Short mmCIF file of N, CA and C and ligand atoms in Angstrom, two decimals:
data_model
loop_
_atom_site.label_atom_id
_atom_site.label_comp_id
_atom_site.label_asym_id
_atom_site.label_seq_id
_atom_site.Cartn_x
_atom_site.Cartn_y
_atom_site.Cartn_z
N UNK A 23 24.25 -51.07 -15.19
CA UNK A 23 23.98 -52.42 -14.66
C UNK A 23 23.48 -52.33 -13.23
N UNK A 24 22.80 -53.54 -12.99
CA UNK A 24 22.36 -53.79 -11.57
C UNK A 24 22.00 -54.93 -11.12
N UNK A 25 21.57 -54.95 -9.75
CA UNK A 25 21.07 -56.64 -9.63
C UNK A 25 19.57 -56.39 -9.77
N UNK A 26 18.59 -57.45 -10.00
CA UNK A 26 17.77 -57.53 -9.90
C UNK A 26 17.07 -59.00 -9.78
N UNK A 27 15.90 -58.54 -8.45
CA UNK A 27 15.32 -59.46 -7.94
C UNK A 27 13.82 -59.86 -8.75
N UNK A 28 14.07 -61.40 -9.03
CA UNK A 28 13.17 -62.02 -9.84
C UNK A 28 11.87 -62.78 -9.31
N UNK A 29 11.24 -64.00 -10.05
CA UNK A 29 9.88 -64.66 -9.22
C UNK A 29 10.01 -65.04 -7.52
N UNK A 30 11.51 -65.62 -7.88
CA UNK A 30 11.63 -66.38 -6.15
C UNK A 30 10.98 -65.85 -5.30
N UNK A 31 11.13 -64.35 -5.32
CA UNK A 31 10.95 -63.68 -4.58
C UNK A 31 9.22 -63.32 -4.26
N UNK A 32 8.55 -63.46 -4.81
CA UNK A 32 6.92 -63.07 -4.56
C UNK A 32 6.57 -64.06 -3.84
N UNK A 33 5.79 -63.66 -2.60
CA UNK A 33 5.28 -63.89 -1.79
C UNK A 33 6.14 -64.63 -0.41
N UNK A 34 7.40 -64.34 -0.72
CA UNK A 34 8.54 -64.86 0.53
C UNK A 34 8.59 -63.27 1.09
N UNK A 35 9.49 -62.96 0.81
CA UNK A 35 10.29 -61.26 0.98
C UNK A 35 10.99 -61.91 2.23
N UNK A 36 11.45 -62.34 2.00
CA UNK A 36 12.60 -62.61 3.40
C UNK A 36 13.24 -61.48 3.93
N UNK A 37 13.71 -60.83 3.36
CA UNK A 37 14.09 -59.45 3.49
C UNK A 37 15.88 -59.52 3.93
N UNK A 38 16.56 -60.81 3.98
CA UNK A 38 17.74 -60.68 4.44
C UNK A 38 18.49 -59.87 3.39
N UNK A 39 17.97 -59.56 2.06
CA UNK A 39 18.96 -58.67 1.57
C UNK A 39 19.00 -57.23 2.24
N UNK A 40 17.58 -57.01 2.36
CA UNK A 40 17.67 -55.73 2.88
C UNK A 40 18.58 -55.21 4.07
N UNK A 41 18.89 -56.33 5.49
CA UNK A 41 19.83 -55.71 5.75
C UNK A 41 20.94 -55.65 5.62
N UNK A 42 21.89 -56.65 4.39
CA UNK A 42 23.04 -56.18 4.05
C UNK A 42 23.14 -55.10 3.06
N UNK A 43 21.98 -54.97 2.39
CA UNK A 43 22.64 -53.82 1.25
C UNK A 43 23.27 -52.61 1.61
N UNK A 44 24.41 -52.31 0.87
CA UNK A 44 24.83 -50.84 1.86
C UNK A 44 24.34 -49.56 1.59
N UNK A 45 23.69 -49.86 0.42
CA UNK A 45 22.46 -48.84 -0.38
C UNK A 45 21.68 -48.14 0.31
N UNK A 46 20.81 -49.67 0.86
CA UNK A 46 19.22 -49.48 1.38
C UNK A 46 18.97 -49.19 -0.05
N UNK A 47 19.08 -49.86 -0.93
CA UNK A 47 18.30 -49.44 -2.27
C UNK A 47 17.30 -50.97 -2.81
N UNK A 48 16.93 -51.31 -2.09
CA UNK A 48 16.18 -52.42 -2.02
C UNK A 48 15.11 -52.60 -1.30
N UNK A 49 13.70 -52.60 -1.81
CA UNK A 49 12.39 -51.43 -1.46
C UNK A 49 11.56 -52.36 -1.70
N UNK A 50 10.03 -52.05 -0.72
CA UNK A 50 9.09 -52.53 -0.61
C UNK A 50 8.25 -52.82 0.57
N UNK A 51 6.88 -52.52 0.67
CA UNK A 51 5.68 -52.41 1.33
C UNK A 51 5.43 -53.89 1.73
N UNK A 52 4.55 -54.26 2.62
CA UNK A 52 3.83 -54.74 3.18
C UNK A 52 2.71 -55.52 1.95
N UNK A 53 2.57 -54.24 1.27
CA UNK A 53 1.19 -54.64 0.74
C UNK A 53 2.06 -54.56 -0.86
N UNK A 54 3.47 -55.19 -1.24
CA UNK A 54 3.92 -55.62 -2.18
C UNK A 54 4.16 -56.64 -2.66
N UNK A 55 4.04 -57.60 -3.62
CA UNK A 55 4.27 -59.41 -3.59
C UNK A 55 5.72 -59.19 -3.83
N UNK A 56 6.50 -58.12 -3.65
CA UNK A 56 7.60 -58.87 -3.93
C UNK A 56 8.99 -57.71 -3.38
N UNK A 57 9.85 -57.67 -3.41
CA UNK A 57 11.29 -56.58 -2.81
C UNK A 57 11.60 -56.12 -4.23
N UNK A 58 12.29 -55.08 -4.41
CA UNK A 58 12.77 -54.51 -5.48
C UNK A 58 13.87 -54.06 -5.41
N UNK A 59 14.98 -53.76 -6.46
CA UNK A 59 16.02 -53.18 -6.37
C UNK A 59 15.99 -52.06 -7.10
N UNK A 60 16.62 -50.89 -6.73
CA UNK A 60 16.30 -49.84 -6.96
C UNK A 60 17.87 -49.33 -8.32
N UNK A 61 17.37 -49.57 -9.77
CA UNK A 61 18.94 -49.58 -10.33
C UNK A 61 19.70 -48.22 -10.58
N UNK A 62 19.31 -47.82 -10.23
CA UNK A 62 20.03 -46.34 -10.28
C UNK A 62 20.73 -46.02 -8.79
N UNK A 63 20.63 -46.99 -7.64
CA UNK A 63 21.41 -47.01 -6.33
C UNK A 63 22.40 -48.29 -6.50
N UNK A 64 21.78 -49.17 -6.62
CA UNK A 64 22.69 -49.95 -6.62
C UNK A 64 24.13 -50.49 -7.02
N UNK A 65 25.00 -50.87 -6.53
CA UNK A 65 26.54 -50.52 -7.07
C UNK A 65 26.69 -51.84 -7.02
N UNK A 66 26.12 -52.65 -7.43
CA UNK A 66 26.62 -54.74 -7.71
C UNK A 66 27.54 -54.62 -7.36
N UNK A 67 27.40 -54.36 -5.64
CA UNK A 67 28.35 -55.61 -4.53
C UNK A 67 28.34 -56.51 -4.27
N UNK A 68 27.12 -57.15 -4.97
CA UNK A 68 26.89 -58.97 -4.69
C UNK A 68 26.41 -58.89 -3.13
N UNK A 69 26.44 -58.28 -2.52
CA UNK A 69 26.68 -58.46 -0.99
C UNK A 69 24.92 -59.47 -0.77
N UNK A 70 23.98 -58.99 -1.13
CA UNK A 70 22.84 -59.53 -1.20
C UNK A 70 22.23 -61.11 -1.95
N UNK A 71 23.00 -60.97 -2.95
CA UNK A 71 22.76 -62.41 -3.42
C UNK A 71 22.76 -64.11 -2.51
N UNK A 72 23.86 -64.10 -1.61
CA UNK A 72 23.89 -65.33 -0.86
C UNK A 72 23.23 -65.55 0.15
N UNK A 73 22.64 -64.21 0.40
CA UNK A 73 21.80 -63.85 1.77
C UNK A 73 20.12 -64.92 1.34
N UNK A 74 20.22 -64.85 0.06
CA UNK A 74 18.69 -64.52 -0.54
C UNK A 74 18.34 -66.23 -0.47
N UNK A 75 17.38 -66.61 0.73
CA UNK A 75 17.57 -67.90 0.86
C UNK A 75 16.26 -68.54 -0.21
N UNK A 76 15.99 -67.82 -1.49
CA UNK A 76 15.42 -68.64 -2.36
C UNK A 76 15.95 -68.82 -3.78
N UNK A 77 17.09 -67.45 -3.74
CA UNK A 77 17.80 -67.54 -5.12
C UNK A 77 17.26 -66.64 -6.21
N UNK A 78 16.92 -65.47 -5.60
CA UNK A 78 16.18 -64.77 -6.23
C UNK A 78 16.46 -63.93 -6.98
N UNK A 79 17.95 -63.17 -6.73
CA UNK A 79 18.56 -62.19 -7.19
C UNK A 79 20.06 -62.58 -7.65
N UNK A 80 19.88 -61.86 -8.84
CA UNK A 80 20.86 -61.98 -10.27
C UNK A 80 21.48 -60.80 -10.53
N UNK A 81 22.63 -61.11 -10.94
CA UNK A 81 22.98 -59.72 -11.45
C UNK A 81 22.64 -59.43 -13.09
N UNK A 82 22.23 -57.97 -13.20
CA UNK A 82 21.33 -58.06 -14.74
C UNK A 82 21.83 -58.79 -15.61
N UNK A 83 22.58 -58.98 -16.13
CA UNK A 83 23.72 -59.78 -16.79
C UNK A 83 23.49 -61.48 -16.83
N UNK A 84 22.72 -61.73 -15.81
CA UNK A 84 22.61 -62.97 -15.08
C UNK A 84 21.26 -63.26 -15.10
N UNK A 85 20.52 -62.82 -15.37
CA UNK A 85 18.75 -62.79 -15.22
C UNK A 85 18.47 -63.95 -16.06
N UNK A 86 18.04 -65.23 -15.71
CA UNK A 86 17.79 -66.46 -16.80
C UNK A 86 16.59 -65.83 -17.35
N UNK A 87 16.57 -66.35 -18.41
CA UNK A 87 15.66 -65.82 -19.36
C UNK A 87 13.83 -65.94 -19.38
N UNK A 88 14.02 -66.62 -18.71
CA UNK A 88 12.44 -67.03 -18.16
C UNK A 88 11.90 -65.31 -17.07
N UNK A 89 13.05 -65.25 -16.78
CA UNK A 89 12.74 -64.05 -15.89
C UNK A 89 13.33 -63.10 -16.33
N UNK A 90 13.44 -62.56 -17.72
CA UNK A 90 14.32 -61.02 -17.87
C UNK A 90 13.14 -60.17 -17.92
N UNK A 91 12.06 -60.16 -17.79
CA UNK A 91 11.50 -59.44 -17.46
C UNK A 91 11.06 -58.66 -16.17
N UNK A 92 11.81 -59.71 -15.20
CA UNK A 92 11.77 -58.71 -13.84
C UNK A 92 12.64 -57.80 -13.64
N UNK A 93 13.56 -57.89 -15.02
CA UNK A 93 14.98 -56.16 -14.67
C UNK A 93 13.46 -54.87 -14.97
N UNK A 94 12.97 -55.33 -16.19
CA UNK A 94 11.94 -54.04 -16.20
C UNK A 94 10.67 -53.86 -15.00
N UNK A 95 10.30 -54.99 -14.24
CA UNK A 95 9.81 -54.76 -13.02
C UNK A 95 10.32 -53.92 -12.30
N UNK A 96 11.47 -54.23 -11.83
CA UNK A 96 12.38 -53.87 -11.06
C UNK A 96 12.75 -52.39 -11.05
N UNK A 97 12.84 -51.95 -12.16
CA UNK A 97 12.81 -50.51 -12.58
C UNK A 97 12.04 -49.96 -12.50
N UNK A 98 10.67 -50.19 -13.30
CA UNK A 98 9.55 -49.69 -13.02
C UNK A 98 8.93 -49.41 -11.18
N UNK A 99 9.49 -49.94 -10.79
CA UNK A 99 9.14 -49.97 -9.53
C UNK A 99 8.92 -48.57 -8.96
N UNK A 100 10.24 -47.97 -8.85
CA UNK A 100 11.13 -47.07 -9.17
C UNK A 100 10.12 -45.75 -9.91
N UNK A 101 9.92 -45.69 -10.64
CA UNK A 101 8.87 -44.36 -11.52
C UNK A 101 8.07 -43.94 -11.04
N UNK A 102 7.90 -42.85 -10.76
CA UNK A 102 7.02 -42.48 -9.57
C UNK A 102 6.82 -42.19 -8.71
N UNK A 103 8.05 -43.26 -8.15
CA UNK A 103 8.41 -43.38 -6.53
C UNK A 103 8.73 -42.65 -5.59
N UNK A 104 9.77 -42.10 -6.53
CA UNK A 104 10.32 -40.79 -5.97
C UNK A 104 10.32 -39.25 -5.93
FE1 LIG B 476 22.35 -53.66 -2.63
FE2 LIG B 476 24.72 -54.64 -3.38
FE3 LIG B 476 22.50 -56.08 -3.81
FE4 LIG B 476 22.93 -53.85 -5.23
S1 LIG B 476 24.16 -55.74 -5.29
S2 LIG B 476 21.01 -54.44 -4.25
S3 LIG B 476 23.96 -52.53 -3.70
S4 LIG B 476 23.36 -55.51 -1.81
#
C-alpha cells in the first residue's frame, strides 16, 4: 500500500507535502504537471494529506474511482527513475 497523488494535483504542485514527508519520497520536476509518490518509500503516515490544499492525495485504498488510475501513474513514475 501507499498514498497516492491524483488530478488535483496537475498544474498546482503546491508542494506542501513535500516538506512534511519524512520519506522525501514524493518527486517531481519543474517541467512535470504533477508531484508523485514514490510507493515503494512511502510508509502511509498520512502526514501529507491535510497539508494538500486541493485534496489531492488518498491513501490507495481511498483513490475515488474516477481517479484509480493515478495509483498506476504514480508508480510508473518511478520506472526508470532510478
Ligand atoms: Fe510521505 Fe507519509 Fe505521504 Fe507517504 S503518506 S507520501 S510517507 S507524507
Amino acid at each position: 500500500m501507499a498514498y497516492v497523488i491524483a488530478e488535483p494535483c496537475i498544474g498546482v504542485k503546491d508542494k506542501a507535502c513535500v516538506d512534511v514527508c519524512p520519506m522525501d519520497c514524493i518527486h517531481g520536476t519543474d517541467a512535470d504537471a504533477m508531484l508523485y509518490i514514490d510507493p515503494e518509500e512511502c510508509i502511509d503516515c498520512d502526514a501529507c494529506v491535510p497539508v494538500c490544499p486541493v485534496e489531492a492525495i488518498f491513501s490507495e485504498a481511498q483513490v475515488p474511482e474516477k481517479w484509480q488510475h493515478f495509483i498506476r501513474v504514480n508508480s510508473d513514475y518511478f520506472k526508470g527513475n532510478k
